[in-house]
Short mmCIF file of C-alpha atoms and ligand atoms in Angstrom, two decimals:
data_model
loop_
_atom_site.label_atom_id
_atom_site.label_comp_id
_atom_site.label_asym_id
_atom_site.label_seq_id
_atom_site.Cartn_x
_atom_site.Cartn_y
_atom_site.Cartn_z
CA MET A 1 43.95 -72.92 -72.68
CA LYS A 2 45.82 -71.90 -75.85
CA VAL A 3 47.35 -68.96 -74.01
CA GLU A 4 48.74 -71.29 -71.36
CA ALA A 5 50.18 -73.53 -74.06
CA ALA A 6 51.77 -70.49 -75.72
CA ILE A 7 53.29 -69.29 -72.43
CA GLU A 8 54.70 -72.76 -71.80
CA ARG A 9 56.31 -72.73 -75.27
CA LEU A 10 57.96 -69.34 -74.68
CA ASN A 11 59.16 -70.49 -71.24
CA ARG A 12 60.80 -73.53 -72.83
CA PHE A 13 62.36 -71.40 -75.58
CA GLU A 14 63.65 -68.82 -73.10
CA ALA A 15 65.15 -71.44 -70.79
CA THR A 16 66.79 -73.65 -73.41
CA VAL A 17 67.57 -72.03 -76.78
CA LEU A 18 67.68 -68.31 -76.04
CA PRO A 19 70.80 -67.98 -73.83
CA GLU A 20 73.08 -69.73 -76.35
CA LEU A 21 71.44 -68.06 -79.32
CA ALA A 22 71.93 -64.59 -77.80
CA GLU A 23 75.56 -65.42 -77.03
CA PHE A 24 76.03 -66.66 -80.59
CA LEU A 25 74.66 -63.39 -82.03
CA ARG A 26 76.78 -61.25 -79.71
CA ASN A 27 79.95 -63.13 -80.70
CA LEU A 28 79.22 -63.14 -84.41
CA GLN A 29 78.60 -59.40 -84.73
CA ASN A 30 81.60 -57.57 -86.22
CA ARG A 31 82.87 -60.80 -87.84
CA ASP A 32 82.37 -61.81 -91.47
CA LEU A 33 78.59 -61.85 -91.84
CA ALA A 34 78.47 -63.01 -95.49
CA ILE A 35 76.04 -60.20 -96.26
CA LYS A 36 73.69 -60.78 -99.20
CA THR A 37 70.86 -58.61 -100.48
CA LYS A 38 67.20 -59.62 -100.84
CA ARG A 39 64.61 -57.49 -102.68
CA ASN A 40 66.95 -54.52 -103.09
CA ALA A 41 70.39 -53.27 -102.07
CA ARG A 42 69.17 -52.09 -98.64
CA ASP A 43 67.35 -55.28 -97.70
CA LEU A 44 70.04 -57.52 -96.20
CA VAL A 45 70.31 -61.08 -95.04
CA THR A 46 73.36 -62.28 -93.13
CA VAL A 47 74.61 -65.54 -91.72
CA ALA A 48 73.26 -64.27 -88.37
CA ASP A 49 69.66 -64.11 -89.68
CA LEU A 50 69.90 -67.56 -91.28
CA GLU A 51 71.61 -69.31 -88.37
CA SER A 52 69.34 -67.68 -85.78
CA GLU A 53 66.24 -68.80 -87.66
CA LYS A 54 67.67 -72.30 -88.17
CA ARG A 55 68.24 -72.74 -84.43
CA ILE A 56 64.77 -71.43 -83.51
CA VAL A 57 62.98 -73.58 -86.10
CA SER A 58 64.98 -76.72 -85.19
CA PHE A 59 63.93 -76.25 -81.57
CA ILE A 60 60.26 -75.95 -82.55
CA ARG A 61 60.35 -78.98 -84.89
CA ALA A 62 61.88 -81.10 -82.12
CA ALA A 63 59.89 -79.83 -79.12
CA PHE A 64 56.51 -78.94 -80.68
CA PRO A 65 56.28 -80.78 -84.01
CA GLU A 66 52.53 -80.13 -84.25
CA ASP A 67 52.98 -76.32 -84.32
CA ASP A 68 52.99 -74.12 -87.43
CA VAL A 69 55.81 -71.74 -88.32
CA LEU A 70 55.90 -68.44 -90.19
CA ALA A 71 59.47 -67.14 -90.31
CA GLU A 72 60.99 -64.21 -92.17
CA GLU A 73 63.75 -66.02 -94.02
CA GLY A 74 62.15 -69.46 -94.55
CA GLY A 75 58.51 -68.48 -95.04
CA GLY A 76 55.52 -70.56 -93.96
CA ASP A 77 52.05 -69.41 -93.02
CA PHE A 78 49.48 -69.21 -90.26
CA GLY A 79 48.04 -72.67 -89.76
CA GLU A 80 45.32 -74.42 -87.77
CA ALA A 81 47.72 -75.02 -84.88
CA LEU A 82 49.56 -72.49 -82.73
CA THR A 83 51.77 -70.52 -85.14
CA TRP A 84 55.24 -69.30 -84.24
CA VAL A 85 55.83 -65.96 -86.00
CA ILE A 86 59.58 -65.42 -86.07
CA ASP A 87 61.92 -62.56 -86.87
CA PRO A 88 65.34 -64.15 -86.22
CA VAL A 89 67.11 -60.77 -86.25
CA ASP A 90 65.01 -57.61 -86.29
CA GLY A 91 67.36 -54.73 -87.05
CA THR A 92 69.65 -56.50 -89.53
CA VAL A 93 71.06 -53.25 -90.90
CA ASN A 94 72.02 -52.19 -87.35
CA TYR A 95 73.52 -55.63 -86.74
CA ALA A 96 75.58 -55.45 -89.93
CA HIS A 97 76.90 -52.02 -88.92
CA GLY A 98 77.93 -53.08 -85.42
CA LEU A 99 75.10 -51.30 -83.59
CA PRO A 100 73.56 -52.90 -80.47
CA LEU A 101 69.92 -52.24 -81.47
CA TYR A 102 68.75 -55.60 -82.78
CA ALA A 103 66.34 -58.19 -81.41
CA ILE A 104 65.00 -61.71 -81.72
CA SER A 105 61.21 -61.45 -82.00
CA ILE A 106 58.97 -64.48 -81.41
CA GLY A 107 55.20 -64.20 -81.41
CA LEU A 108 52.72 -67.02 -80.93
CA ALA A 109 49.51 -66.57 -82.88
CA TRP A 110 46.22 -68.42 -82.62
CA GLN A 111 43.62 -68.03 -85.37
CA GLY A 112 45.79 -65.29 -86.86
CA LYS A 113 46.03 -63.21 -83.68
CA PRO A 114 49.00 -62.78 -81.32
CA ILE A 115 48.39 -64.42 -77.93
CA ALA A 116 51.92 -64.45 -76.47
CA GLY A 117 55.20 -62.84 -77.43
CA LEU A 118 58.85 -62.46 -76.52
CA VAL A 119 61.40 -59.91 -77.75
CA HIS A 120 65.01 -60.38 -76.66
CA MET A 121 67.76 -57.82 -77.29
CA PRO A 122 71.04 -59.78 -77.05
CA ALA A 123 73.42 -56.81 -76.89
CA LEU A 124 71.27 -55.08 -74.25
CA ARG A 125 70.64 -58.38 -72.42
CA THR A 126 66.97 -57.48 -72.06
CA THR A 127 63.82 -59.54 -72.58
CA TYR A 128 60.28 -58.22 -73.02
CA ARG A 129 57.35 -60.59 -72.75
CA ALA A 130 53.56 -60.53 -72.79
CA ALA A 131 50.65 -62.92 -72.96
CA ILE A 132 46.97 -62.07 -73.37
CA GLY A 133 45.54 -61.09 -70.01
CA SER A 134 48.89 -61.30 -68.16
CA GLY A 135 50.31 -57.83 -68.79
CA ALA A 136 53.72 -56.99 -70.22
CA THR A 137 57.11 -57.30 -68.55
CA CYS A 138 60.73 -56.27 -69.02
CA ASP A 139 63.04 -58.87 -67.47
CA GLY A 140 60.10 -60.07 -65.41
CA VAL A 141 59.11 -56.63 -64.07
CA PRO A 142 55.69 -55.25 -65.14
CA ILE A 143 55.80 -52.28 -67.52
CA GLY A 144 53.28 -49.74 -68.83
CA VAL A 145 52.90 -47.04 -71.46
CA THR A 146 53.26 -43.32 -70.73
CA ASP A 147 50.39 -41.13 -69.59
CA THR A 148 51.29 -38.32 -72.02
CA LEU A 149 48.12 -36.52 -73.14
CA GLU A 150 49.50 -33.91 -75.51
CA THR A 151 51.15 -34.74 -78.82
CA SER A 152 53.31 -31.62 -78.32
CA GLN A 153 54.94 -33.50 -75.42
CA SER A 154 55.23 -36.82 -77.19
CA LEU A 155 58.32 -38.61 -78.49
CA VAL A 156 57.53 -40.53 -81.67
CA VAL A 157 59.55 -43.34 -83.25
CA THR A 158 59.24 -44.51 -86.83
CA GLY A 159 60.95 -46.69 -89.41
CA PHE A 160 61.41 -46.45 -93.14
CA PRO A 161 60.72 -49.29 -95.59
CA TYR A 162 63.55 -50.68 -97.72
CA GLU A 163 61.53 -49.99 -100.89
CA ARG A 164 61.15 -46.28 -100.45
CA GLU A 165 61.59 -44.74 -103.90
CA PRO A 166 57.89 -44.74 -104.91
CA ILE A 167 56.77 -43.26 -101.58
CA ILE A 168 59.63 -40.98 -100.60
CA ASP A 169 57.52 -37.79 -100.70
CA LEU A 170 54.79 -39.41 -98.62
CA LEU A 171 57.34 -40.58 -96.05
CA MET A 172 58.83 -37.09 -95.80
CA THR A 173 55.37 -35.53 -95.41
CA GLY A 174 54.73 -37.84 -92.44
CA VAL A 175 58.07 -36.93 -90.87
CA ARG A 176 57.38 -33.23 -91.43
CA SER A 177 53.95 -33.41 -89.82
CA THR A 178 55.40 -35.32 -86.84
CA LEU A 179 58.23 -32.82 -86.42
CA MET A 180 55.78 -29.91 -86.54
CA ASN A 181 53.36 -31.41 -84.01
CA CYS A 182 55.41 -33.54 -81.62
CA ARG A 183 58.44 -33.14 -79.36
CA GLY A 184 60.73 -35.26 -81.46
CA ILE A 185 61.14 -38.20 -83.78
CA ARG A 186 63.53 -41.17 -83.50
CA ARG A 187 64.44 -44.16 -85.66
CA THR A 188 65.96 -47.17 -83.86
CA GLY A 189 66.15 -49.49 -86.90
CA SER A 190 64.16 -52.28 -85.22
CA ALA A 191 60.36 -52.27 -85.16
CA ALA A 192 60.38 -54.83 -82.34
CA ILE A 193 62.50 -52.48 -80.19
CA ASP A 194 60.26 -49.52 -81.14
CA LEU A 195 57.21 -51.39 -79.86
CA CYS A 196 58.89 -52.64 -76.67
CA TRP A 197 60.19 -49.18 -75.81
CA LEU A 198 56.73 -47.72 -76.41
CA ALA A 199 55.32 -50.38 -74.06
CA HIS A 200 58.01 -49.43 -71.55
CA GLY A 201 57.09 -45.72 -71.55
CA ARG A 202 60.11 -44.49 -73.50
CA PHE A 203 58.22 -43.53 -76.63
CA ASP A 204 54.62 -42.26 -76.84
CA ALA A 205 53.93 -43.40 -80.40
CA HIS A 206 55.33 -45.59 -83.15
CA TYR A 207 54.21 -45.57 -86.75
CA GLU A 208 55.41 -47.32 -89.85
CA LEU A 209 54.14 -48.19 -93.33
CA ASN A 210 55.37 -51.54 -94.62
CA LEU A 211 55.66 -53.97 -91.75
CA ALA A 212 55.36 -57.75 -91.87
CA PRO A 213 53.77 -60.09 -89.28
CA TRP A 214 57.19 -61.13 -87.92
CA ASP A 215 58.08 -57.47 -87.22
CA THR A 216 54.98 -56.86 -85.10
CA CYS A 217 53.47 -60.10 -83.77
CA ALA A 218 55.29 -60.11 -80.41
CA GLY A 219 55.71 -56.33 -80.09
CA GLU A 220 52.11 -55.34 -80.72
CA LEU A 221 50.88 -57.71 -78.01
CA ILE A 222 53.51 -56.31 -75.62
CA VAL A 223 52.15 -52.81 -76.35
CA ARG A 224 48.51 -53.83 -75.83
CA GLU A 225 49.30 -55.66 -72.60
CA ALA A 226 51.22 -52.59 -71.39
CA GLY A 227 48.02 -50.54 -71.85
CA GLY A 228 48.67 -49.13 -75.32
CA ARG A 229 46.60 -49.16 -78.48
CA VAL A 230 47.57 -50.57 -81.89
CA THR A 231 45.73 -49.80 -85.14
CA ASP A 232 46.70 -49.42 -88.76
CA LEU A 233 47.16 -45.89 -90.10
CA ASN A 234 43.48 -45.83 -91.10
CA GLY A 235 42.47 -46.34 -87.48
CA ARG A 236 41.30 -49.98 -87.79
CA GLU A 237 42.39 -52.36 -85.00
CA HIS A 238 45.73 -53.70 -86.20
CA GLU A 239 45.75 -57.22 -87.63
CA LEU A 240 48.87 -59.11 -88.62
CA LYS A 241 47.89 -58.85 -92.30
CA HIS A 242 47.89 -55.03 -92.11
CA LYS A 243 51.10 -53.44 -93.31
CA SER A 244 50.74 -50.00 -91.77
CA LEU A 245 50.77 -49.59 -88.01
CA LEU A 246 50.19 -46.90 -85.42
CA ALA A 247 50.89 -47.84 -81.82
CA THR A 248 50.50 -45.30 -79.03
CA ASN A 249 49.89 -44.96 -75.31
CA GLY A 250 46.18 -44.82 -76.26
CA ARG A 251 45.69 -41.28 -74.98
CA ILE A 252 47.18 -39.55 -78.03
CA HIS A 253 45.96 -42.12 -80.56
CA GLU A 254 43.24 -40.08 -82.27
CA ASP A 255 45.50 -37.01 -82.43
CA MET A 256 48.32 -39.06 -83.97
CA LEU A 257 45.91 -40.49 -86.56
CA ARG A 258 45.09 -36.90 -87.54
CA ILE A 259 48.76 -35.85 -87.60
CA LEU A 260 49.52 -38.86 -89.82
CA SER A 261 46.39 -38.53 -91.97
CA VAL A 262 48.58 -38.29 -95.09
CA PHE A 263 48.93 -42.09 -94.78
CA ARG A 264 45.19 -42.80 -94.88
CA SER A 265 44.07 -45.00 -97.73
CA GLU A 266 40.79 -46.52 -98.86
C1 IPD B 301 63.23 -54.04 -90.31
C2 IPD B 301 63.29 -53.27 -89.02
C3 IPD B 301 63.16 -51.78 -89.29
C4 IPD B 301 61.91 -51.45 -90.08
C5 IPD B 301 61.85 -52.28 -91.35
C6 IPD B 301 61.94 -53.77 -91.01
P1 IPD B 301 64.65 -56.32 -90.45
O1 IPD B 301 63.32 -55.44 -90.07
O2 IPD B 301 62.26 -53.66 -88.13
O3 IPD B 301 63.09 -51.03 -88.09
O4 IPD B 301 61.93 -50.08 -90.38
O5 IPD B 301 60.60 -52.03 -91.97
O6 IPD B 301 61.88 -54.51 -92.21
O7 IPD B 301 64.76 -56.32 -91.95
O8 IPD B 301 65.81 -55.71 -89.78
O9 IPD B 301 64.24 -57.66 -89.91
CA1 CA B 302 62.07 -57.26 -89.10
CA1 CA B 303 64.73 -59.78 -89.76
#
């Protein structure tokens, strides 16, 4: 019942707000973005982030006033109702540097858990979607994770937190261990894209330390529905309150947990 309501909401969003919003973001890139910093000099917010979130939230308030909203720039929290978990631009640093790897990420959560999600990449004109029990799709076509069994044949993607000074050695140890055990490592600059491309069989694993619910809500459901597995870096099933994340094709999950054991914590 709730899943159907969530799917209906994403359908409405995709049919009404998304086309114009994507066009707006494509046109705005490379113009004056009025870049400001948030917690530190690397953590940016631009007029694109603010305007994208404003348009998404206005749509929700008008169309589904009973719903709750948790959005990166404006805050909010999980509520009793269906909660929209919104990253208005995931990959802001890429966006500010003119790169095409950025996404709008919208998850719908019920009782704190993702039940439907949509990730749209405006520059790539691509939409990933999933809902519990319905599988994952790219532009409407079903997708699935890789069947890679060996970490030596796996391509791993990661991201680095903006506040990296206190953990720089730890981060480098994780990169070193990945480089020594896997085929390669990539960094797209958007956790939502990392998760979608893992779901689509382009990457075999994605790990990261300091993620927020809006980075992962849609993407982690897309991975699970594509047949993958998502835990934190301690190996516990990933919940939106967990900051660390390991997503894989499932087959190499235990091996990746061992390779990334430097990140284990009590
Ligand atoms: C960031 C991106 C990046 C990840 C950072 C996130 P933002 O989100 O997803 O890939 O490494 O941890 O904060 O700031 O571009 O929305
Ligand atoms: Ca983000
Ligand atoms: Ca963002």
